[in-house]
XYZ file of C-alpha atoms in Angstrom:
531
model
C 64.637 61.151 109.913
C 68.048 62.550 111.037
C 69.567 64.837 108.321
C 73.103 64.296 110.334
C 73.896 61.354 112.324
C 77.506 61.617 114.215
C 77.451 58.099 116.516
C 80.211 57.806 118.751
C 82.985 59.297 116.894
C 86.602 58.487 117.981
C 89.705 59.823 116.484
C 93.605 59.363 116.764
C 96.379 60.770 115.163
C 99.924 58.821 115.730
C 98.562 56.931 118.897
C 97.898 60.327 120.282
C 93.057 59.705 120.973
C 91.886 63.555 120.002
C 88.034 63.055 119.655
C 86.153 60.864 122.274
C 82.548 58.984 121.265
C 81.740 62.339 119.894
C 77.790 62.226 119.191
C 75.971 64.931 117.059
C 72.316 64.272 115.728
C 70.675 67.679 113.605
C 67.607 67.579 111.302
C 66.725 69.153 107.740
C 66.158 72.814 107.855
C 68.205 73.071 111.299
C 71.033 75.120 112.485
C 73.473 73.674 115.222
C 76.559 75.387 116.231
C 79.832 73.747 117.781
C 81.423 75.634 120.050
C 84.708 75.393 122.501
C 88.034 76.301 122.550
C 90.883 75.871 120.157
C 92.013 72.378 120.407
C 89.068 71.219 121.405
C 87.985 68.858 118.581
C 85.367 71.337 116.697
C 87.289 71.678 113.305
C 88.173 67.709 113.355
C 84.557 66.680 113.642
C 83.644 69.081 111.047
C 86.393 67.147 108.904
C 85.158 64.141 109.934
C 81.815 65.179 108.273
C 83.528 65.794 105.138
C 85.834 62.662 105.307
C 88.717 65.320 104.637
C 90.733 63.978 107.632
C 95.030 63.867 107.665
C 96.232 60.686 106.656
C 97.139 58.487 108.961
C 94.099 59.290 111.544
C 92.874 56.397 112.730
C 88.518 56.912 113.028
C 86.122 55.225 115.189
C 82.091 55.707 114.890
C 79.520 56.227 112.572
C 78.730 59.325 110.641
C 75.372 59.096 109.029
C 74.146 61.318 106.360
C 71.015 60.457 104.863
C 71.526 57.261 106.343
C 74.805 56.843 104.549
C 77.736 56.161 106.815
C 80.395 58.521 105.306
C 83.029 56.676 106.985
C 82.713 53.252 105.084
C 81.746 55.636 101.663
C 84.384 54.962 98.826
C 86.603 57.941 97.667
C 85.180 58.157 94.232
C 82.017 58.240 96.491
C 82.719 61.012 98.324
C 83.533 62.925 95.035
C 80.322 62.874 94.136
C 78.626 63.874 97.352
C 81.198 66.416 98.596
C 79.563 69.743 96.607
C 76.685 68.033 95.875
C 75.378 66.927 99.343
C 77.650 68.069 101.730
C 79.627 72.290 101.239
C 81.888 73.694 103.466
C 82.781 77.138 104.217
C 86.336 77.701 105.978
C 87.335 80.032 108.313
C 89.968 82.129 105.936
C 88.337 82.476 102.623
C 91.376 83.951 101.155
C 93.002 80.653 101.041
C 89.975 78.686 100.043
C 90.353 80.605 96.957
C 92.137 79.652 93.654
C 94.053 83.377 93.151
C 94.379 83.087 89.565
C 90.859 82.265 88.600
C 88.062 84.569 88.673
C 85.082 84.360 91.374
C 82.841 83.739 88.607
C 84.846 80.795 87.418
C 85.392 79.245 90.916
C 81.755 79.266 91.578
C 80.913 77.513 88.196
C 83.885 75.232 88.655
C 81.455 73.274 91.464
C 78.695 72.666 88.956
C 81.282 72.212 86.156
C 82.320 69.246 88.197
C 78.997 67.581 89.347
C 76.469 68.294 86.430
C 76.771 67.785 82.517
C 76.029 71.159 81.358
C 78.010 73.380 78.986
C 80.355 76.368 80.527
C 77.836 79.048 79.296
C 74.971 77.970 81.517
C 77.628 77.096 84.383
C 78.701 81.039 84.654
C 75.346 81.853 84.014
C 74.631 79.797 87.258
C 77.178 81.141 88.873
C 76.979 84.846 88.735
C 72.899 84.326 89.934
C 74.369 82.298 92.909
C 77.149 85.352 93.770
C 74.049 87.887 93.485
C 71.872 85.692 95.727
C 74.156 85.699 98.161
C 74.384 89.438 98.279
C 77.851 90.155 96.153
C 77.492 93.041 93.596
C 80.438 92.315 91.956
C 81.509 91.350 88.582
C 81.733 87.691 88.394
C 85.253 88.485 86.411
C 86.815 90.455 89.598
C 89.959 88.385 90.819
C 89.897 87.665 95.050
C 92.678 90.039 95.880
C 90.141 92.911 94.322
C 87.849 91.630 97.098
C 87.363 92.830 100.717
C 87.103 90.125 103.136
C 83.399 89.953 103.580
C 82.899 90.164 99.664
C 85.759 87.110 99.309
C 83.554 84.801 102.338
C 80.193 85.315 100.878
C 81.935 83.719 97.272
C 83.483 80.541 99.563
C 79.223 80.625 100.294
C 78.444 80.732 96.673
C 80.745 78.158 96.045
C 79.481 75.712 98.727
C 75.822 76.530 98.377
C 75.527 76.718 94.241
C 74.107 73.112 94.030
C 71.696 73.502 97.273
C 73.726 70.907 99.170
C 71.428 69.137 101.989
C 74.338 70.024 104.893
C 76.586 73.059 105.036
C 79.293 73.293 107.212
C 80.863 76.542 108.112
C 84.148 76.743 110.156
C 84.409 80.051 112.401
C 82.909 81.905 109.304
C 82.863 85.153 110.951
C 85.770 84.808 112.974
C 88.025 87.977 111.100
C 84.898 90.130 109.858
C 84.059 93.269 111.168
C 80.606 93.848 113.252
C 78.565 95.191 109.885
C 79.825 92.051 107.385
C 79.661 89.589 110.485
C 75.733 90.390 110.800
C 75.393 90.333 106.960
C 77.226 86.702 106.558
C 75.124 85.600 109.663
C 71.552 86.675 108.195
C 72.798 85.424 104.868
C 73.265 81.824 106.220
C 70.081 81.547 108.214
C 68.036 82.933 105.243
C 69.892 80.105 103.189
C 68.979 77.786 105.661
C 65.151 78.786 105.383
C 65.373 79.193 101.180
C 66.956 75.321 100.759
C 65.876 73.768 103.716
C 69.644 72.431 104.979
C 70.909 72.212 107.614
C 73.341 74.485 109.405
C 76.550 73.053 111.217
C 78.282 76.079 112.559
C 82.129 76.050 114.155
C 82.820 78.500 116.356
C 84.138 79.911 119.772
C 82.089 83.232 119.741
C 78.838 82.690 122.132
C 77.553 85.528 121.267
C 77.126 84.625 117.451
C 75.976 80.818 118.993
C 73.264 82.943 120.711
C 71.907 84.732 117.758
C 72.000 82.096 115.137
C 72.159 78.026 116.245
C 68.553 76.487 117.526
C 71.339 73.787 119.349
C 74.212 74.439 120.744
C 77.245 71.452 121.267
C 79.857 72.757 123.605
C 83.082 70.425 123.185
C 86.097 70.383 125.336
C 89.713 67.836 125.273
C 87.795 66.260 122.543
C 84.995 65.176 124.035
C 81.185 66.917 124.003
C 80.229 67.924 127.738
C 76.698 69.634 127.462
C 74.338 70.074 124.283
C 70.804 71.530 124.672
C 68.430 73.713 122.586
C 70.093 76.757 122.380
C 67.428 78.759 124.649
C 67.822 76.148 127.324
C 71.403 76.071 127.636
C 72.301 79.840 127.945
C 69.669 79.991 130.696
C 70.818 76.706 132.220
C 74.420 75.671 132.130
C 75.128 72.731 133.898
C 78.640 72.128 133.065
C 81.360 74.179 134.924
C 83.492 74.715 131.452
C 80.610 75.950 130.291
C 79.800 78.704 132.498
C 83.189 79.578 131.981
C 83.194 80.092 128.351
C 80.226 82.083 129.023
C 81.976 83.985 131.617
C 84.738 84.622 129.469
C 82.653 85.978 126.653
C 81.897 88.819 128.629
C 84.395 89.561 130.716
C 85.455 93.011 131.297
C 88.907 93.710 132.628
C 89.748 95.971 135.195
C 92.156 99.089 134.194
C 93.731 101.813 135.843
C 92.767 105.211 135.803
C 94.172 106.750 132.944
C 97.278 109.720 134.143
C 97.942 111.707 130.734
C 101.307 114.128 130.831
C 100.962 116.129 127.283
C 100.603 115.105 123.512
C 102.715 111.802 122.869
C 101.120 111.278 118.796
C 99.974 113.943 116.788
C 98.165 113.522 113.463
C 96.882 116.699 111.364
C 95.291 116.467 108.360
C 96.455 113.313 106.829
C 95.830 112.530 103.581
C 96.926 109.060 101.646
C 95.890 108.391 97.883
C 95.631 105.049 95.581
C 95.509 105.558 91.855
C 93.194 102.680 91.243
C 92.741 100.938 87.418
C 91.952 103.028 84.406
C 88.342 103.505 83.157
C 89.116 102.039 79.673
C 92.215 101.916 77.152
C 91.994 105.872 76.797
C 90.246 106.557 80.233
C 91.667 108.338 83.555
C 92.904 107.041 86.406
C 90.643 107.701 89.271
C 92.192 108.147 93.330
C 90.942 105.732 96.042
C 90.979 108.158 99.296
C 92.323 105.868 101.837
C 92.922 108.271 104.361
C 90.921 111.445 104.177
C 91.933 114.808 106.159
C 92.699 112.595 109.499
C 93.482 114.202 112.562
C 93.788 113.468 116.229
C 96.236 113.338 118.886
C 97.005 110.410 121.806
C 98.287 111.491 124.934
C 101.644 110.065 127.265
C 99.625 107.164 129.115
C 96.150 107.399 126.865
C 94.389 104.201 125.664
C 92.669 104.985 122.545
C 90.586 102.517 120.084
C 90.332 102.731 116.597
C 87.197 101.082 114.919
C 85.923 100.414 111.799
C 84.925 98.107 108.848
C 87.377 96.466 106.891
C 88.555 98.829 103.903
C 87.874 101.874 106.374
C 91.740 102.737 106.250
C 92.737 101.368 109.561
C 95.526 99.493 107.870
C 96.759 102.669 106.089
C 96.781 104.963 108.704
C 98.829 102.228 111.233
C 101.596 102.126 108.521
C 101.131 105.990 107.795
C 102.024 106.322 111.968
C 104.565 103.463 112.134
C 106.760 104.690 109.208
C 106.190 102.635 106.957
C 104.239 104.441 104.589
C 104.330 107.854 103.539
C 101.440 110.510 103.306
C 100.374 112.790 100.314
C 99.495 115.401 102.535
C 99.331 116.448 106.552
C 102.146 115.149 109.257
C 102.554 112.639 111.854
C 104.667 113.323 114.822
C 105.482 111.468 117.932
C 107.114 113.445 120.809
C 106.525 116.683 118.844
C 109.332 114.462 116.065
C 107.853 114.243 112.310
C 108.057 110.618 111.602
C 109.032 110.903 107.825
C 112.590 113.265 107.484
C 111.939 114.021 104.349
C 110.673 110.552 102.030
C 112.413 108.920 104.733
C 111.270 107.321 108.424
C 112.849 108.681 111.334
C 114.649 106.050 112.870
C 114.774 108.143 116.297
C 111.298 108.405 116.313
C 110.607 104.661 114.975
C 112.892 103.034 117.952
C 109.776 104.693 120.148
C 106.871 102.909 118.398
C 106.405 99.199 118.488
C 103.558 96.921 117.323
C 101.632 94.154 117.935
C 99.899 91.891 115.356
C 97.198 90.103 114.638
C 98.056 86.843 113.831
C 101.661 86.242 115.936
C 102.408 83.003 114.593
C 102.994 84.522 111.086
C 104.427 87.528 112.426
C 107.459 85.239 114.049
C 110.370 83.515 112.270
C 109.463 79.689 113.239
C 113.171 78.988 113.051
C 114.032 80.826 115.715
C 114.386 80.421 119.260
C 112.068 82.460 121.353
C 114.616 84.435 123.353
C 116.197 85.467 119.429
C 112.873 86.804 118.180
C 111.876 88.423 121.220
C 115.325 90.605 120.826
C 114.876 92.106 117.090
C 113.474 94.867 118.168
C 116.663 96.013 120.488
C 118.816 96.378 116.996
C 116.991 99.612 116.839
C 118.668 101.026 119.642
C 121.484 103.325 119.959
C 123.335 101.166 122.266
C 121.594 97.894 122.044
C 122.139 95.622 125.141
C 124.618 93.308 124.716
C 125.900 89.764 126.824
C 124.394 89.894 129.923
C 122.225 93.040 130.218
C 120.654 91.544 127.104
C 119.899 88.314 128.347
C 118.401 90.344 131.351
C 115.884 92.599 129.148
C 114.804 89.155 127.494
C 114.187 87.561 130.635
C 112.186 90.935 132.236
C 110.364 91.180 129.010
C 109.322 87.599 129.767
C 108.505 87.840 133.212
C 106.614 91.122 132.523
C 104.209 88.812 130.034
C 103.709 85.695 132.824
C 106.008 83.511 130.914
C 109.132 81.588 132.292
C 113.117 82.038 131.945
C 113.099 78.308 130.493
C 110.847 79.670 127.686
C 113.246 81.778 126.352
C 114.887 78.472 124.362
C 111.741 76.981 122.781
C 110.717 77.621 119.395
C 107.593 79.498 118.693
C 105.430 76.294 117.220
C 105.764 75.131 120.993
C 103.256 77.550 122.416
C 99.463 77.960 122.122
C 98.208 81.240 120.200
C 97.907 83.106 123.738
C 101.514 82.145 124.742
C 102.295 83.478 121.301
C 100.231 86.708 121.817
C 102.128 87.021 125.310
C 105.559 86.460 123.361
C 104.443 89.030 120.330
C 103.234 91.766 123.028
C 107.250 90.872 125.296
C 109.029 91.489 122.093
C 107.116 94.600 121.832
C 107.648 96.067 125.499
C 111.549 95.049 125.234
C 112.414 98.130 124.362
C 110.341 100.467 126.582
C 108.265 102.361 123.617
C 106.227 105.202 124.004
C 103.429 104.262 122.157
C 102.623 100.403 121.245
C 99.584 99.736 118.427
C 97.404 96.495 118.703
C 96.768 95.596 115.338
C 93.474 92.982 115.673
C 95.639 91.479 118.306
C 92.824 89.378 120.042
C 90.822 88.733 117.178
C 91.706 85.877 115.736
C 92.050 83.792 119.849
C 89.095 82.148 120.933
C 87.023 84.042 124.332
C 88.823 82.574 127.405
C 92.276 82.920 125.585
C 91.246 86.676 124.666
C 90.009 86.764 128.176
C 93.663 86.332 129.613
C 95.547 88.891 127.272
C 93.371 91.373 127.639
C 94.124 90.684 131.812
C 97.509 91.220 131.128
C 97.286 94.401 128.769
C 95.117 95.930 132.095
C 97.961 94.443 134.445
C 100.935 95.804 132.433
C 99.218 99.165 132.170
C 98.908 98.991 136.070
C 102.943 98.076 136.050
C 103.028 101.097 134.030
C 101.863 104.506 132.665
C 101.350 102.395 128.907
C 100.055 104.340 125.495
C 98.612 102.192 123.092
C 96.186 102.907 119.708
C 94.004 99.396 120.258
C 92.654 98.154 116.595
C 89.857 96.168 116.643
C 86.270 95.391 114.714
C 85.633 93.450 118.424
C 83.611 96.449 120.254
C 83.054 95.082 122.981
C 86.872 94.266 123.512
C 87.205 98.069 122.672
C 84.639 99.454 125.535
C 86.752 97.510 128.111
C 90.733 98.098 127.335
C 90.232 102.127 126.147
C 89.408 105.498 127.271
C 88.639 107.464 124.575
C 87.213 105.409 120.962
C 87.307 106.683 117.375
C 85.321 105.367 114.413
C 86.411 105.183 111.184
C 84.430 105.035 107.898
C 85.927 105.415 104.412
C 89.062 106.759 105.326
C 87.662 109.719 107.743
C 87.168 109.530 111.450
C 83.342 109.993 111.590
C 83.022 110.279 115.310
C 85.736 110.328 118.881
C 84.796 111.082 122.329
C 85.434 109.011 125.862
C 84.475 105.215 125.264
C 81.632 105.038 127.586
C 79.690 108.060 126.388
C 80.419 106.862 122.685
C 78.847 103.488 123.232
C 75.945 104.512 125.031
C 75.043 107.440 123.363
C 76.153 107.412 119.722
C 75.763 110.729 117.837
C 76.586 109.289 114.072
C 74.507 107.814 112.114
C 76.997 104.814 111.574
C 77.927 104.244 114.919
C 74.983 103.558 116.071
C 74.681 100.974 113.040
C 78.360 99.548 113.895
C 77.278 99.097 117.679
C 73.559 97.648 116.909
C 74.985 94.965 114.412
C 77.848 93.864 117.173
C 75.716 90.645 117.866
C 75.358 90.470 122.082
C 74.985 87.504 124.794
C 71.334 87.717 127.005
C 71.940 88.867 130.307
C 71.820 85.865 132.648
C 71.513 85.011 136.085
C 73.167 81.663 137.267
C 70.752 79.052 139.373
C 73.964 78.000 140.223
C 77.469 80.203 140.920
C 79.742 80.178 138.320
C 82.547 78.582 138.537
């Protein structure tokens, strides 16, 4: 008997049909993953599941669990089976989280709801469910105290405390580093063996699809266009998109030889410090190290990564070298410039540095127009462009991107996250910096949309001799866009050297554990061309 039952599932929103006779069938005990593109319907079906869809969508189709068709199930219902039957695990866990209330609470809050037991057994409950799950925490820590691997493994808790019989997780890896990504994975499959549920897995990363799901569902516009066991499918696509999602997976860009000219960054010995909590009423405050004697130096025209796990101190040191934050100890300098005079940023040396973010809808005022926010950064300037020559920089900016003059008057909401990315990396090349950082800035878009920024990084550096620090936990989007790669743990650089030699022949101890927990795709050869 089916565990899952999804029978010709149609959706609409406002006239507008988004899922077409979508059919999903998974037993007890196994794990299926949903992959595609965004937009293509994978976080709507998994909604559907949990009969959390927007009001006003109008649903087609059966959805069967346990031979109950959630669809016709009454609210009150649903209540009692979302939790209980049925957890989810969304893709930012951050948000999923109540910040006022204690991860201890949260977790107890589920079987609070669902059982008649008194609060003292509940926490109880709960802080066995947080260790299970691998989080040596206090169950009285707050999420903010949380890194993001510890704050995803309590959504987990949360949606696996009462042994539900289906958990869904939506791109649950999506913004964790290699090491926390291969914990979180192994955690949910040895879940899935403990309680005997089933697995329903959302995401556009193959290569996690390949190590985890026993069936893989690949959906585009909607609609599903191949499913298969997952060993069959990767060896045997027979639908064009999806050799192309595959293709796009691993797809390695071509970039120009790299032409250095002298030191463009400097950093030399930097030290940054937190004073974290008191031990007690009467106790000391102990230092958090974020940055620990750093030092290294990026050349005119160098592409250099910077990896690590999350809490490592890439964050720190990107607002140490933009200005934004000063340093105990050490200096910074760009152009041979010290980019703190005095307590202050150097605003000559900040009009040379420019960065791009992770997430570019959030980085962008949505009021707007596009041809406004691409300009902020030319207020910097000594003698910003005005009238006409600043209409022109907007417009070569855009062009320089692949995006159109006409674009220029939309608002940002208009675009898809790579148009965004495009729009985020035009408003960072309108002023002709010296040095731009990627913060994360393909992370969060799914492989075929990472697949065309990256292109364009490689063809602007072609364009031009460009100097970029590229911050990513994605290593193999580091091996292909850099020359030379540094890793980061606890707030030192542990290792540097050229990319290449780095990845294939590691000499620290955590590198090699960084690049054997990056999860990989089989190598496979087509019966049939790729398309």
């Amino acid at each position: 008997m089916s565990l899952l039952n999804i029978r010709d599932l149609s959706l609409s929103i406002a006239g507008v049909e988004i899922l077409h006779s979508v059919s999903v069938d998974m037993q007890p005990g196994e794990i299926v993953a949903i992959t595609g593109e965004s937009g293509s319907g994978k976080s709507l079906t998994a909604l559907a599941t949990m009969a959390l869809l927007p009001r006003g969508a109008v649903v087609k189709g059966q959805i069967f669990l346990d031979e109950n068709d959630i669809l016709t199930t009454s609210e009150s219902e649903l209540c009692a089976i979302r939790g209980r039957k049925i957890g989810m695990v969304f893709q930012e866990p951050m948000t999923a989280l109540n910040p006022v209330k204690t991860i201890g609470s949260q977790v107890a809050e589920t079987i609070l709801i669902h059982e008649r037991i008194s609060k003292t057994e509940a926490n109880k409950r709960a802080a066995d469910m947080l260790r299970r799950v691998g989080l040596e925490v206090s169950p009285l820590r707050y999420p903010h105290e949380l890194s993001g691997g510890q704050r995803q493994r309590v959504v987990i808790a949360m949606a696996i405390v009462l042994r539900p019989k289906l958990l869904i997780a939506d791109e649950p890896t999506t913004a964790l580093d290699v090491t926390t990504q291969a914990r979180i994975l192994e955690l949910l499959k040895d879940l899935v063996v403990s309680f005997d549920m089933g697995l329903l897995i959302i995401t556009h990363d193959l290569a996690v699809v390949a190590e985890i799901a026993d069936k893989i569902v690949v959906m585009q516009n909607g609609q599903i266009v191949e499913t298969a066991k997952t060993e069959v499918l990767l060896y045997n696509m027979k639908h064009p998109y999806t050799r192309a999602l595959f293709n796009a997976s691993t797809h390695r860009v071509v970039m120009p030889d790299v032409i250095t000219s002298g030191t463009l960054l400097s950093v030399d010995s930097v030290v940054r410090t937190y004073s974290l909590p008191r031990n007690g009423v009467l106790g000391s405050r102990p230092n958090f190290n974020a940055l620990d004697n750093v030092s290294f130096n990026i050349s005119h025209g160098e592409r250099v990564g910077l990896v690590g796990e999350s809490g490592c101190g890439k964050s720190t040191l990107t607002r140490a070298i933009l200005g934004v934050e000063d340093v105990q100890s050490g200096w910074i300098k760009l152009d041979g410039e010290p980019v703190f005079s005095g307590k202050r940023p150097n605003i000559d040396v900040r009009r040379k540095m420019q960065v791009v973010f992770q997430d570019p809808y959030s980085s962008f005022n949505p009021r707007h127009r596009v041809d406004r926010l691409i300009a902020e950064p030319l207020h910097v300037l000594e003698n910003p462009p005005v009238g006409k020559l600043k209409d022109l920089a907007i417009l070569k900016a855009l062009e320089d991107v692949g995006l159109m003059a006409s674009d220029a008057k939309k608002f940002i909401h208009e675009f898809s996250g790579g148009q965004r990315q495009r729009i985020a990396i035009a408003r960072a090349l309108i002023i002709e910096p010296e040095l731009i950082i990627f913060d994360e800035a393909v992370s969060a878009l799914d492989v075929s949309v990472r697949a065309q920024v990256l292109d364009l990084i490689a063809e602007l550096c072609h364009k031009r001799p460009l100097a970029y620090l590229f911050i990513s936990h994605d290593l193999s989007v580091v091996r292909t866009v850099t020359d030379r790669v540094m890793i980061m743990r606890a707030g030192k650089i542990v290792e540097h050297g050229e990319t290449e030699k780095v990845f294939t022949n590691p000499q620290n101890a955590y590198t090699k554990t960084l690049i054997a927990a990056a999860p990989r795709l089989p190598e496979i050869t087509y019966a049939i061309e790729p398309v």
